[in-house]
Coordinates of C-alpha atoms in Angstrom, one line a residue:
Chain A
M134 CA -0.1 0.2 0.0
S135 CA 0.9 3.5 -0.5
E136 CA 2.0 5.6 1.8
I137 CA -0.5 8.2 3.5
I138 CA 0.8 12.0 3.0
L139 CA -2.7 13.6 4.6
Q140 CA -4.9 11.7 6.9
T141 CA -7.7 13.8 8.5
H142 CA -9.4 12.3 11.5
E143 CA -12.5 13.7 12.4
L144 CA -12.1 17.4 11.0
K145 CA -14.7 19.9 11.9
K146 CA -15.2 23.4 11.3
V147 CA -17.9 25.6 12.5
Y148 CA -18.3 29.2 11.3
G149 CA -20.3 31.0 14.4
K150 CA -23.7 28.6 14.3
Q151 CA -22.6 26.9 10.7
V152 CA -21.1 23.8 10.5
A153 CA -18.9 24.1 7.3
V154 CA -17.3 20.7 7.6
D155 CA -19.0 17.8 9.8
G156 CA -16.1 15.4 10.7
I157 CA -14.3 14.1 7.8
D158 CA -11.6 11.4 7.4
L159 CA -9.8 11.4 4.1
K160 CA -7.0 9.5 3.2
V161 CA -4.3 11.0 0.5
E162 CA -1.8 8.5 -0.8
R163 CA 1.4 9.9 -2.1
G164 CA 1.9 10.7 -5.8
S165 CA -2.0 10.5 -6.2
I166 CA -3.8 13.1 -7.7
Y167 CA -7.5 13.0 -5.2
G168 CA -10.2 14.9 -6.3
L169 CA -12.6 16.5 -3.6
I170 CA -15.6 16.9 -5.5
G171 CA -19.1 18.2 -3.8
K172 CA -21.7 21.0 -4.4
N173 CA -21.1 24.6 -4.0
G174 CA -21.1 25.0 0.0
A175 CA -20.4 21.2 0.6
G176 CA -17.4 21.9 2.2
K177 CA -14.4 21.5 0.2
T178 CA -12.8 24.8 0.1
T179 CA -13.2 24.9 4.0
T180 CA -11.4 21.4 4.1
L181 CA -8.8 22.5 1.9
K182 CA -8.1 26.5 3.8
M183 CA -7.7 23.6 7.0
I184 CA -5.2 21.5 5.5
S185 CA -3.3 23.9 4.0
G186 CA -2.9 26.1 7.0
L187 CA -4.6 29.0 6.3
A188 CA -7.8 28.3 9.1
K189 CA -7.6 25.9 12.0
P190 CA -10.1 23.7 12.6
T191 CA -13.0 24.0 15.3
S192 CA -12.4 19.9 16.3
G193 CA -10.7 17.0 15.2
S194 CA -7.1 16.7 13.8
F195 CA -4.8 15.7 10.5
S196 CA -1.4 14.5 9.5
L197 CA 0.8 15.8 6.9
F198 CA 3.8 13.7 5.7
G199 CA 3.3 11.6 9.2
K200 CA 3.7 14.9 11.1
T201 CA 0.6 15.9 13.2
G202 CA 0.1 18.8 16.3
S203 CA 2.9 21.3 16.3
E204 CA 5.0 19.1 14.5
L205 CA 2.9 20.0 11.4
A206 CA 5.0 23.6 11.5
D207 CA 8.1 21.7 9.8
V208 CA 6.0 20.0 7.2
R209 CA 4.3 23.2 6.5
G210 CA 6.6 24.4 3.5
R211 CA 6.4 21.3 1.3
V212 CA 2.6 22.1 0.8
S213 CA 1.4 25.0 -1.8
C214 CA -2.2 26.3 -2.6
L215 CA -4.1 27.6 -4.3
I216 CA -7.2 28.2 -3.0
E217 CA -11.0 30.5 -4.1
E218 CA -9.4 32.8 -6.9
P219 CA -5.5 33.6 -7.5
G220 CA -3.8 36.3 -5.0
L221 CA -2.2 38.1 -7.4
Y222 CA -0.7 42.0 -7.0
P223 CA -2.5 43.8 -10.1
N224 CA -0.1 46.1 -10.7
M225 CA 2.6 44.1 -11.4
T226 CA 3.5 41.5 -13.8
A227 CA 2.9 37.7 -14.2
F228 CA 7.0 37.6 -14.0
E229 CA 7.1 40.3 -11.1
N230 CA 4.1 38.1 -9.1
L231 CA 6.2 34.8 -9.2
K232 CA 9.7 36.7 -8.5
A233 CA 7.5 37.8 -5.3
K234 CA 6.7 34.0 -4.7
C235 CA 10.4 32.7 -5.0
L236 CA 11.9 35.2 -2.8
C237 CA 9.4 34.4 -0.2
Y238 CA 10.0 30.6 -0.6
G239 CA 14.0 30.9 -1.2
V240 CA 13.7 30.0 -4.8
K241 CA 16.7 31.2 -7.0
G242 CA 16.5 32.0 -10.8
D243 CA 14.8 34.0 -13.4
A244 CA 15.4 31.1 -15.5
Y245 CA 13.2 28.5 -13.6
I246 CA 10.1 31.7 -13.1
K247 CA 10.5 31.7 -17.0
E248 CA 10.3 27.6 -17.3
L249 CA 7.1 28.3 -14.9
L250 CA 5.6 30.6 -17.1
E251 CA 5.6 28.3 -20.3
R252 CA 4.5 25.2 -18.2
V253 CA 1.2 27.1 -17.4
G254 CA 1.2 28.9 -21.0
L255 CA 2.0 32.7 -20.0
A256 CA 5.8 32.6 -21.9
N257 CA 4.3 35.5 -23.7
V258 CA 2.3 38.0 -22.0
G259 CA 5.6 40.4 -21.5
K260 CA 5.3 43.3 -19.3
K261 CA 1.3 43.1 -18.9
K262 CA 0.1 44.0 -15.9
A263 CA -1.7 40.7 -13.9
G264 CA -4.4 43.1 -13.0
H265 CA -5.4 43.4 -17.0
F266 CA -5.2 39.3 -17.4
S267 CA -8.1 37.8 -18.4
L268 CA -9.9 35.6 -15.6
G269 CA -8.4 32.2 -17.2
M270 CA -5.1 33.7 -17.3
K271 CA -4.9 34.7 -14.0
Q272 CA -6.0 31.0 -12.9
R273 CA -3.2 29.8 -15.0
L274 CA -0.7 32.7 -13.1
G275 CA -2.2 31.3 -9.4
I276 CA -1.2 27.6 -10.6
A277 CA 2.0 28.7 -11.5
M278 CA 2.6 30.3 -8.1
A279 CA 1.1 27.4 -6.5
M280 CA 3.9 25.3 -8.4
V281 CA 7.0 27.6 -6.8
G282 CA 9.4 25.5 -5.2
E283 CA 8.1 21.9 -6.1
P284 CA 5.9 21.2 -3.2
D285 CA 5.2 17.7 -2.4
L286 CA 1.7 18.4 -1.6
L287 CA -0.1 20.5 -4.2
I288 CA -3.9 21.9 -3.1
L289 CA -5.6 23.4 -5.9
D290 CA -9.4 24.7 -5.1
E291 CA -11.3 24.7 -8.4
P292 CA -8.3 25.6 -10.4
I293 CA -10.2 25.4 -13.6
N294 CA -13.3 27.8 -13.1
G295 CA -12.7 30.4 -16.2
L296 CA -10.8 28.7 -17.9
D297 CA -11.4 28.1 -21.6
P298 CA -11.8 24.1 -22.9
E299 CA -8.4 24.9 -24.4
G300 CA -7.1 26.2 -21.0
I301 CA -8.8 23.5 -19.1
V302 CA -6.8 20.7 -21.3
E303 CA -3.7 21.9 -21.3
I304 CA -3.6 23.0 -17.3
R305 CA -4.6 19.0 -17.0
D306 CA -2.2 18.2 -18.9
T307 CA 0.4 20.0 -16.9
L308 CA -0.9 18.7 -13.2
T309 CA -0.6 15.2 -14.8
Q310 CA 2.8 16.2 -16.0
F311 CA 3.7 17.8 -12.9
S312 CA 2.3 14.8 -10.3
K313 CA 4.1 12.2 -12.9
E314 CA 7.5 13.8 -13.6
K315 CA 8.0 15.2 -9.9
G316 CA 6.1 12.7 -7.9
V317 CA 3.6 15.4 -6.6
T318 CA 0.6 14.5 -5.2
I319 CA -2.1 16.7 -5.9
L320 CA -5.2 17.5 -4.1
I321 CA -7.7 19.2 -6.3
S322 CA -11.5 20.3 -5.7
S323 CA -14.0 20.8 -8.1
H324 CA -17.9 20.7 -8.5
I325 CA -17.7 18.6 -12.2
L326 CA -16.8 15.4 -11.9
E327 CA -16.6 14.9 -15.2
E328 CA -13.4 17.1 -15.2
L329 CA -11.9 15.9 -12.2
S330 CA -12.5 12.3 -14.0
K331 CA -9.7 13.2 -16.3
V332 CA -7.0 13.5 -14.5
A333 CA -8.1 11.7 -10.7
T334 CA -6.7 9.1 -9.4
H335 CA -8.5 8.8 -6.0
Y336 CA -12.2 10.7 -5.5
G337 CA -13.9 12.2 -2.0
I338 CA -17.2 12.8 -2.6
M339 CA -18.5 15.9 0.0
S340 CA -21.6 17.0 0.4
K341 CA -23.1 18.9 2.9
G342 CA -20.0 19.1 4.7
R343 CA -19.8 15.0 5.3
L344 CA -17.6 12.8 3.4
V345 CA -19.8 10.9 1.7
E346 CA -17.8 8.6 0.0
Q347 CA -13.7 8.1 -1.0
L348 CA -13.1 5.7 -3.9
T349 CA -10.4 5.1 -6.6
A350 CA -11.3 6.1 -10.1
E351 CA -11.1 2.1 -10.8
E352 CA -13.8 1.8 -8.2
L353 CA -15.7 4.9 -9.4
A354 CA -15.4 3.1 -13.5
D355 CA -17.3 0.0 -11.7
R356 CA -19.8 1.9 -10.4
C357 CA -20.6 4.1 -13.4
S358 CA -20.7 1.5 -15.4
L359 CA -23.2 -0.7 -16.1
R360 CA -26.9 -1.3 -15.2
I361 CA -30.6 -1.9 -16.0
E362 CA -32.6 1.1 -17.3
A363 CA -35.9 0.3 -17.8
V364 CA -38.8 2.5 -19.1
V365 CA -42.4 1.6 -17.8
D366 CA -45.8 2.6 -17.0
R367 CA -46.2 2.0 -13.8
P368 CA -42.8 2.6 -11.9
E369 CA -44.5 1.9 -8.6
I370 CA -45.5 -1.6 -9.2
A371 CA -42.6 -2.1 -10.8
G372 CA -40.7 -1.6 -7.8
T373 CA -42.2 -4.3 -5.8
V374 CA -42.1 -6.5 -8.5
L375 CA -38.4 -6.0 -8.7
E376 CA -38.3 -6.7 -4.8
R377 CA -40.6 -9.6 -5.4
L378 CA -37.4 -11.0 -7.6
G379 CA -35.3 -10.0 -4.3
I380 CA -33.5 -6.7 -6.4
T381 CA -33.2 -4.4 -3.9
N382 CA -30.4 -1.6 -5.6
Y383 CA -32.8 0.0 -7.9
K384 CA -33.8 3.6 -8.2
V385 CA -36.8 5.6 -9.6
V386 CA -35.1 8.0 -11.3
D387 CA -38.7 9.7 -13.1
K388 CA -42.0 8.8 -13.3
E389 CA -41.4 6.2 -16.3
T390 CA -37.7 5.7 -15.6
I391 CA -36.4 2.5 -13.0
N392 CA -32.5 2.0 -13.0
I393 CA -31.4 -1.6 -11.5
S394 CA -27.8 -2.2 -10.4
E395 CA -27.5 -5.5 -10.1
R396 CA -28.4 -8.8 -11.8
L397 CA -27.5 -7.1 -15.2
E398 CA -27.7 -10.5 -16.4
D399 CA -31.5 -11.1 -15.6
V400 CA -32.6 -8.7 -18.0
A401 CA -35.1 -11.4 -20.0
Q402 CA -36.6 -12.4 -16.6
I403 CA -36.8 -9.2 -15.1
N404 CA -38.7 -8.2 -18.4
R405 CA -41.4 -10.9 -18.1
A406 CA -42.2 -10.9 -14.7
L407 CA -42.6 -7.1 -15.2
N408 CA -44.9 -7.9 -18.1
E409 CA -46.7 -10.8 -16.0
A410 CA -47.3 -8.6 -13.0
G411 CA -49.1 -6.0 -16.0
V412 CA -46.3 -3.2 -16.5
L413 CA -46.3 -1.9 -19.8
V414 CA -42.3 -2.2 -20.3
S415 CA -42.0 -0.1 -23.4
K416 CA -37.8 -0.1 -23.2
I417 CA -34.9 -2.4 -21.1
M418 CA -31.9 -2.3 -21.7
V419 CA -28.0 -2.6 -20.5
N420 CA -26.5 0.8 -20.0
N421 CA -23.7 2.7 -18.3
E422 CA -24.3 5.7 -15.9
S423 CA -22.6 8.6 -16.8
L424 CA -20.6 10.5 -14.0
E425 CA -22.5 13.1 -13.0
S426 CA -25.5 10.8 -12.5
F427 CA -23.4 9.3 -10.1
F428 CA -22.5 12.5 -8.0
L429 CA -26.0 13.5 -8.1
T430 CA -27.3 10.0 -6.8
T431 CA -24.3 10.0 -4.1
T432 CA -25.2 13.4 -3.2
A433 CA -28.5 13.5 -3.4
D434 CA -30.5 14.1 0.1
Chain B
M292 CA 11.8 35.1 7.7
L293 CA 14.8 36.8 5.7
N294 CA 12.8 35.5 2.3
L295 CA 10.0 36.8 3.6
I296 CA 11.6 40.4 4.4
R297 CA 12.8 40.5 0.9
M298 CA 9.4 39.4 -0.6
N299 CA 8.0 42.3 1.3
L300 CA 10.4 44.6 0.2
Y301 CA 10.7 43.3 -2.9
R302 CA 6.7 44.5 -3.4
L303 CA 6.8 47.7 -1.0
V304 CA 9.3 49.0 -4.3
R305 CA 6.8 47.8 -6.6
M306 CA 4.1 49.6 -5.2
K307 CA 2.0 52.6 -6.9
S308 CA 1.7 54.1 -4.1
L309 CA 5.3 54.3 -2.6
Y310 CA 5.8 56.5 -5.9
V311 CA 2.6 58.5 -5.5
I312 CA 3.4 59.4 -1.7
V313 CA 7.2 60.5 -2.3
I314 CA 5.8 62.6 -5.5
I315 CA 3.2 64.1 -3.1
T316 CA 5.7 65.1 -0.4
V317 CA 8.5 66.0 -3.1
V318 CA 5.9 68.7 -4.5
M319 CA 4.2 69.8 -1.5
N320 CA 7.7 70.3 0.5
I321 CA 9.0 72.6 -2.2
A322 CA 5.6 74.1 -3.4
T323 CA 5.0 74.9 1.0
M324 CA 8.4 76.4 1.1
I325 CA 8.0 78.9 -1.6
I326 CA 4.1 79.7 -0.7
D327 CA 5.7 80.0 2.7
E328 CA 8.6 82.8 1.7
Q329 CA 5.7 84.7 0.0
M330 CA 3.3 84.6 2.4
K331 CA 6.3 86.5 4.9
S332 CA 6.7 89.4 2.3
D333 CA 2.7 90.0 3.0
P334 CA 2.6 91.6 6.0
K335 CA -1.3 90.5 5.9
Q336 CA -0.8 87.2 5.7
A337 CA 2.7 87.6 7.9
E338 CA 0.1 88.1 10.6
L339 CA -1.6 84.9 9.9
L340 CA 1.9 83.4 9.9
Q341 CA 2.3 85.0 13.1
M342 CA -0.3 84.0 14.6
A343 CA 0.1 80.1 13.6
E344 CA 3.3 80.2 15.0
E345 CA 2.2 81.1 18.7
T346 CA -0.4 78.4 18.6
K347 CA 2.0 75.7 17.3
D348 CA 3.2 74.4 21.0
D349 CA -0.2 73.5 21.6
P350 CA -0.5 70.5 19.3
V351 CA -3.6 68.5 20.7
S352 CA -5.7 71.3 21.5
N353 CA -7.2 71.2 17.8
I354 CA -7.9 69.0 15.4
G355 CA -5.9 69.1 12.1
M356 CA -2.5 70.1 11.4
N357 CA -0.3 73.4 12.2
I358 CA 3.0 73.2 10.4
T359 CA 5.1 76.2 10.3
V360 CA 9.0 76.6 9.5
T361 CA 10.8 79.0 11.5
S362 CA 13.1 80.6 9.8
R363 CA 16.5 82.4 11.5
A364 CA 16.7 86.3 11.8
D365 CA 18.8 86.4 8.8
G366 CA 15.4 84.6 6.6
N367 CA 17.7 81.5 6.5
Y368 CA 16.8 77.9 8.0
N369 CA 18.3 75.6 9.9
F370 CA 18.5 71.9 8.3
V371 CA 16.8 70.9 12.2
D372 CA 13.8 73.3 11.6
V373 CA 12.9 72.3 8.2
M374 CA 12.4 68.9 9.8
A375 CA 11.1 69.7 13.1
S376 CA 8.0 71.4 12.5
P377 CA 6.4 68.6 10.0
L378 CA 8.3 65.8 12.6
C379 CA 6.4 66.8 15.1
G380 CA 3.2 68.8 13.5
M381 CA 2.3 64.8 12.3
L382 CA 3.1 65.6 8.7
C383 CA 5.6 62.4 8.2
A384 CA 3.7 60.6 10.2
L385 CA 0.2 61.2 8.2
L386 CA 2.2 59.8 5.3
I387 CA 3.9 56.7 6.4
G388 CA 1.0 56.0 8.0
I389 CA -1.3 56.2 5.2
F390 CA 1.5 53.6 3.2
T391 CA 1.8 51.3 5.9
V392 CA -2.1 51.1 5.8
I393 CA -2.0 50.1 1.9
F394 CA 1.2 47.9 2.0
A395 CA 0.2 46.1 5.3
T396 CA -3.2 45.1 3.8
A397 CA -2.2 44.5 0.8
D398 CA -1.8 40.5 0.7
F399 CA -5.1 40.6 2.4
S400 CA -7.1 42.6 -0.2
T401 CA -5.4 40.7 -2.9
G402 CA -5.7 37.3 -1.8
D403 CA -1.4 37.0 -1.9
I404 CA -1.7 36.1 1.8
K405 CA -2.9 32.6 0.9
N406 CA -0.2 31.8 -1.2
Y407 CA 2.2 31.9 1.4
G408 CA 0.3 32.1 5.1
G409 CA -0.2 28.6 5.5
A410 CA 3.3 27.9 3.9
M411 CA 5.0 29.6 7.1
K412 CA 6.6 27.8 10.2
H413 CA 5.5 30.6 12.3
R414 CA 2.7 33.1 11.8
Y415 CA 4.5 35.8 13.8
Q416 CA 7.0 36.2 11.0
I417 CA 4.3 37.5 8.6
V418 CA 4.2 40.6 11.5
V419 CA 7.4 40.8 11.7
S420 CA 8.4 41.0 8.2
K421 CA 6.3 43.9 7.3
V422 CA 7.5 45.8 9.9
V423 CA 11.0 45.0 8.9
S424 CA 9.3 46.2 5.6
V425 CA 7.5 49.3 6.7
A426 CA 11.0 50.4 9.1
F427 CA 13.1 50.3 5.9
Y428 CA 10.4 52.7 3.9
T429 CA 10.0 55.1 6.8
V430 CA 13.9 56.2 7.2
G431 CA 13.5 56.3 3.2
F432 CA 10.6 58.4 3.7
L433 CA 12.6 60.3 5.6
V434 CA 15.4 60.9 4.1
V435 CA 13.4 62.2 1.1
F436 CA 11.6 64.5 3.2
G437 CA 14.5 66.1 4.5
V438 CA 16.3 66.2 1.2
S439 CA 13.2 67.7 -0.5
G440 CA 12.7 70.4 2.4
C441 CA 16.2 71.4 1.8
I442 CA 15.5 71.9 -1.9
G443 CA 12.7 73.8 -1.2
V444 CA 14.2 76.1 0.7
Y445 CA 16.7 77.1 -2.1
A446 CA 14.1 76.5 -4.3
A447 CA 12.5 79.4 -2.0
G448 CA 15.8 81.6 -2.9
R449 CA 17.0 80.7 1.1
K450 CA 19.8 78.9 2.4
V451 CA 19.6 75.9 5.0
V452 CA 22.1 76.5 7.4
F453 CA 23.6 73.1 9.0
E454 CA 25.4 74.0 12.1
K455 CA 25.1 72.0 15.8
M456 CA 24.6 68.7 13.7
G457 CA 25.5 66.7 16.2
A458 CA 22.2 67.6 18.7
A459 CA 20.4 67.6 15.3
M460 CA 21.2 63.9 14.3
G461 CA 20.1 63.1 17.9
Y462 CA 17.0 64.5 17.4
L463 CA 16.6 63.1 14.2
G464 CA 17.1 59.9 15.3
V465 CA 15.0 60.0 18.0
Q466 CA 11.8 61.1 15.6
T467 CA 13.2 58.5 13.0
V468 CA 13.0 55.9 15.9
L469 CA 9.2 57.6 17.1
H470 CA 8.3 57.0 13.4
I471 CA 9.0 53.9 13.0
V472 CA 7.1 52.4 16.0
F473 CA 4.5 54.4 14.6
A474 CA 4.5 52.8 11.5
A475 CA 5.0 49.2 13.2
V476 CA 1.9 50.2 15.5
I477 CA 0.0 50.8 12.4
T478 CA 0.9 47.9 10.7
C479 CA 0.1 45.9 13.8
I480 CA -3.6 47.4 14.0
C481 CA -3.9 46.6 10.2
M482 CA -3.1 42.8 10.6
I483 CA -5.8 43.0 14.0
L484 CA -8.2 45.0 12.0
R485 CA -7.4 43.4 8.5
S486 CA -9.6 46.5 6.8
N487 CA -7.6 49.0 4.6
L488 CA -10.8 51.1 5.7
L489 CA -10.7 51.0 9.2
S490 CA -6.9 51.3 9.5
M491 CA -6.8 54.0 7.3
I492 CA -10.0 55.9 9.2
L493 CA -7.8 55.0 12.5
T494 CA -4.6 56.2 11.2
V495 CA -5.8 59.7 10.1
C496 CA -7.4 60.1 13.2
I497 CA -4.6 59.8 15.1
S498 CA -2.2 61.9 12.5
M499 CA -4.8 64.5 12.7
H500 CA -5.6 64.9 16.4
A501 CA -8.8 63.7 16.0
L502 CA -8.4 61.2 19.2
A503 CA -8.1 64.3 20.9
A504 CA -11.8 63.8 21.9
V505 CA -11.2 60.1 23.2
Y506 CA -8.0 61.0 25.2
A507 CA -10.4 64.2 26.8
L508 CA -12.6 61.2 28.2
L509 CA -10.1 58.9 29.0
D510 CA -7.8 61.8 31.1
K511 CA -11.4 63.2 32.6
A512 CA -11.9 59.2 34.0
L513 CA -8.5 59.1 35.2
V514 CA -8.7 62.1 37.0
K515 CA -11.9 60.7 38.8
A516 CA -10.3 57.7 39.6
G517 CA -7.6 59.6 41.4
W518 CA -4.7 60.3 39.3
K519 CA -4.6 64.6 39.0
N520 CA -3.4 66.3 35.8
A521 CA -4.2 63.1 34.1
N522 CA -3.0 63.4 30.3
I523 CA -3.3 60.3 28.4
V524 CA -1.9 61.6 24.9
H525 CA 1.5 62.0 26.8
Y526 CA 2.0 58.5 26.9
T527 CA 1.4 57.8 23.9
V528 CA 3.9 57.6 20.4
S529 CA 2.1 60.1 18.7
G530 CA 1.5 62.0 21.7
R531 CA 5.4 61.7 22.0
I532 CA 6.1 62.4 18.0
M533 CA 4.1 65.8 18.8
E534 CA 5.5 67.1 21.9
Y535 CA 9.5 66.2 21.0
A536 CA 10.5 69.2 19.6
P537 CA 14.8 70.0 19.3
G538 CA 16.4 70.7 22.5
R539 CA 13.5 68.7 24.9
T540 CA 16.6 66.2 25.9
N541 CA 14.8 66.1 29.3
I542 CA 12.1 63.3 27.6
L543 CA 14.2 61.5 25.8
G544 CA 14.5 58.9 28.5
S545 CA 10.8 58.7 28.7
T546 CA 10.2 58.6 25.2
L547 CA 12.2 55.9 24.4
L548 CA 10.8 54.3 27.2
I549 CA 7.5 54.6 25.7
A550 CA 8.2 54.2 22.2
G551 CA 9.7 50.8 23.1
I552 CA 6.5 49.6 25.5
F553 CA 4.4 50.5 22.7
F554 CA 6.4 48.3 19.9
V555 CA 6.9 45.7 21.8
A556 CA 3.1 45.5 23.0
F557 CA 1.7 46.0 19.5
L558 CA 4.0 43.5 18.0
V559 CA 3.0 40.4 20.4
V560 CA -0.9 41.4 20.8
S561 CA -0.8 41.4 17.0
S562 CA 1.7 38.5 16.7
I563 CA -0.8 36.0 18.7
F564 CA -3.8 37.4 17.0
V565 CA -2.2 36.4 13.5
T566 CA -1.3 32.9 15.1
K567 CA -4.5 32.1 16.4
K568 CA -7.2 33.5 14.0
D569 CA -7.8 32.2 10.7
L570 CA -5.8 33.9 7.7
V571 CA -8.6 34.0 5.3

């Protein structure tokens, strides 16, 4: 089993009376790209703020690189982050913004800054001030700033926000390359599972401050793979029929569609049982569940 | 810590507001000296200047500023007088304070604090590095102020007389320390309030004696509590900046003590605040 570099234990954050993060336990393996997914307000950003040292947990704890409590201070420098919108000085150029971060981290060399700018596709911005950048350019510069000093753990909060499709592909490739070449572990949040699925090796799904599920990319692929989709005229009766057949893993999606996630080989038998019970089946087939549908199902109330 | 100071100095010299304030200072200094000279040649205006001169030793009685550069009998100016009036009149403190607020709150307002704040081994370093940076700025500002003041004198057709420079440098040294502490206190206030607007209002109020009413209320309460002739402003850094005129070496010890207490107290309180509270 790979080394766990980040582990939270009952991590909780309360703002006033509002519980933003409600006792989450997540594990991140070294070298992985961990996608933290959840709807807006699920608690992703607050979780990332706590892990990156910007906010203090109300209760619970977490370990980074095996260090916990007061020892965390020793490894804080190995973590870098981009939380919410990039923090840039608008009257400074991309180069100058990066230079400031490099000075802070004790990283020397203008060539390194140029390499970073190239890596995020900002090599040709010249003396243009960051304040005049488009949202996508700011986001790229924010990612470059987070990469300064080659951190061991890179925390990115919704990094593809505001990027055009081409930019999304570029950043995705950059992150994958960065992870593979430098062995960097990336913790990345998004509310778009479809996008995360193209880079993430592990997932944590958050809803209402809780971590409702953790799974690997393989497990997600399995979960989103096959199911029986049946279009019927009376789904409530169909449900009773399915239960009589011993099928419990089914979901009434709308007033005429039922998804069945078990006994996929028994399509014919299920069809016959439904017909015999007087349920009119207009369509029945083995189908794939979309990632979006999986996400909505998992985070449903 | 050294890296953090380097970063802060790097962004300090790249701030537009630094150059705006320097330009304002130079232009204002030169223009003031020229206008001042012209006023002295007009009997009516000279009378007004005389009145201002007479009330300038009562610095906390009114809101606002009273800056009158005293000339010698021959019409020329002593170097120490060119500096003393704007220093004691809190003009330098106001200009230093305004930039300090802009600088100290910039990383919170731009969100840059998120880029490095979490990675700090000890968060107090954020406060200390900013204090060191504004100390550099304060010294640089006072040098610019002194030079532009001298240029203003020459531009007005007068001369600057550099006499008793030992005592003058001693005086300017103490005022520099007081202004550095003033800037440090403002930085600490910014780190606690984290609001550009509130910090700016407070800085302007302190520099323009607008807190005189608050001090008066405190004095009243202290008198009631049994402290005869209580004068709280006498025990503040801004009060000492106003009171420490050239030649007042009798209050040197207490002035430096007050400056030291304010410096340490604000540094400790703001460091604890930054350490305990969430950065964002």
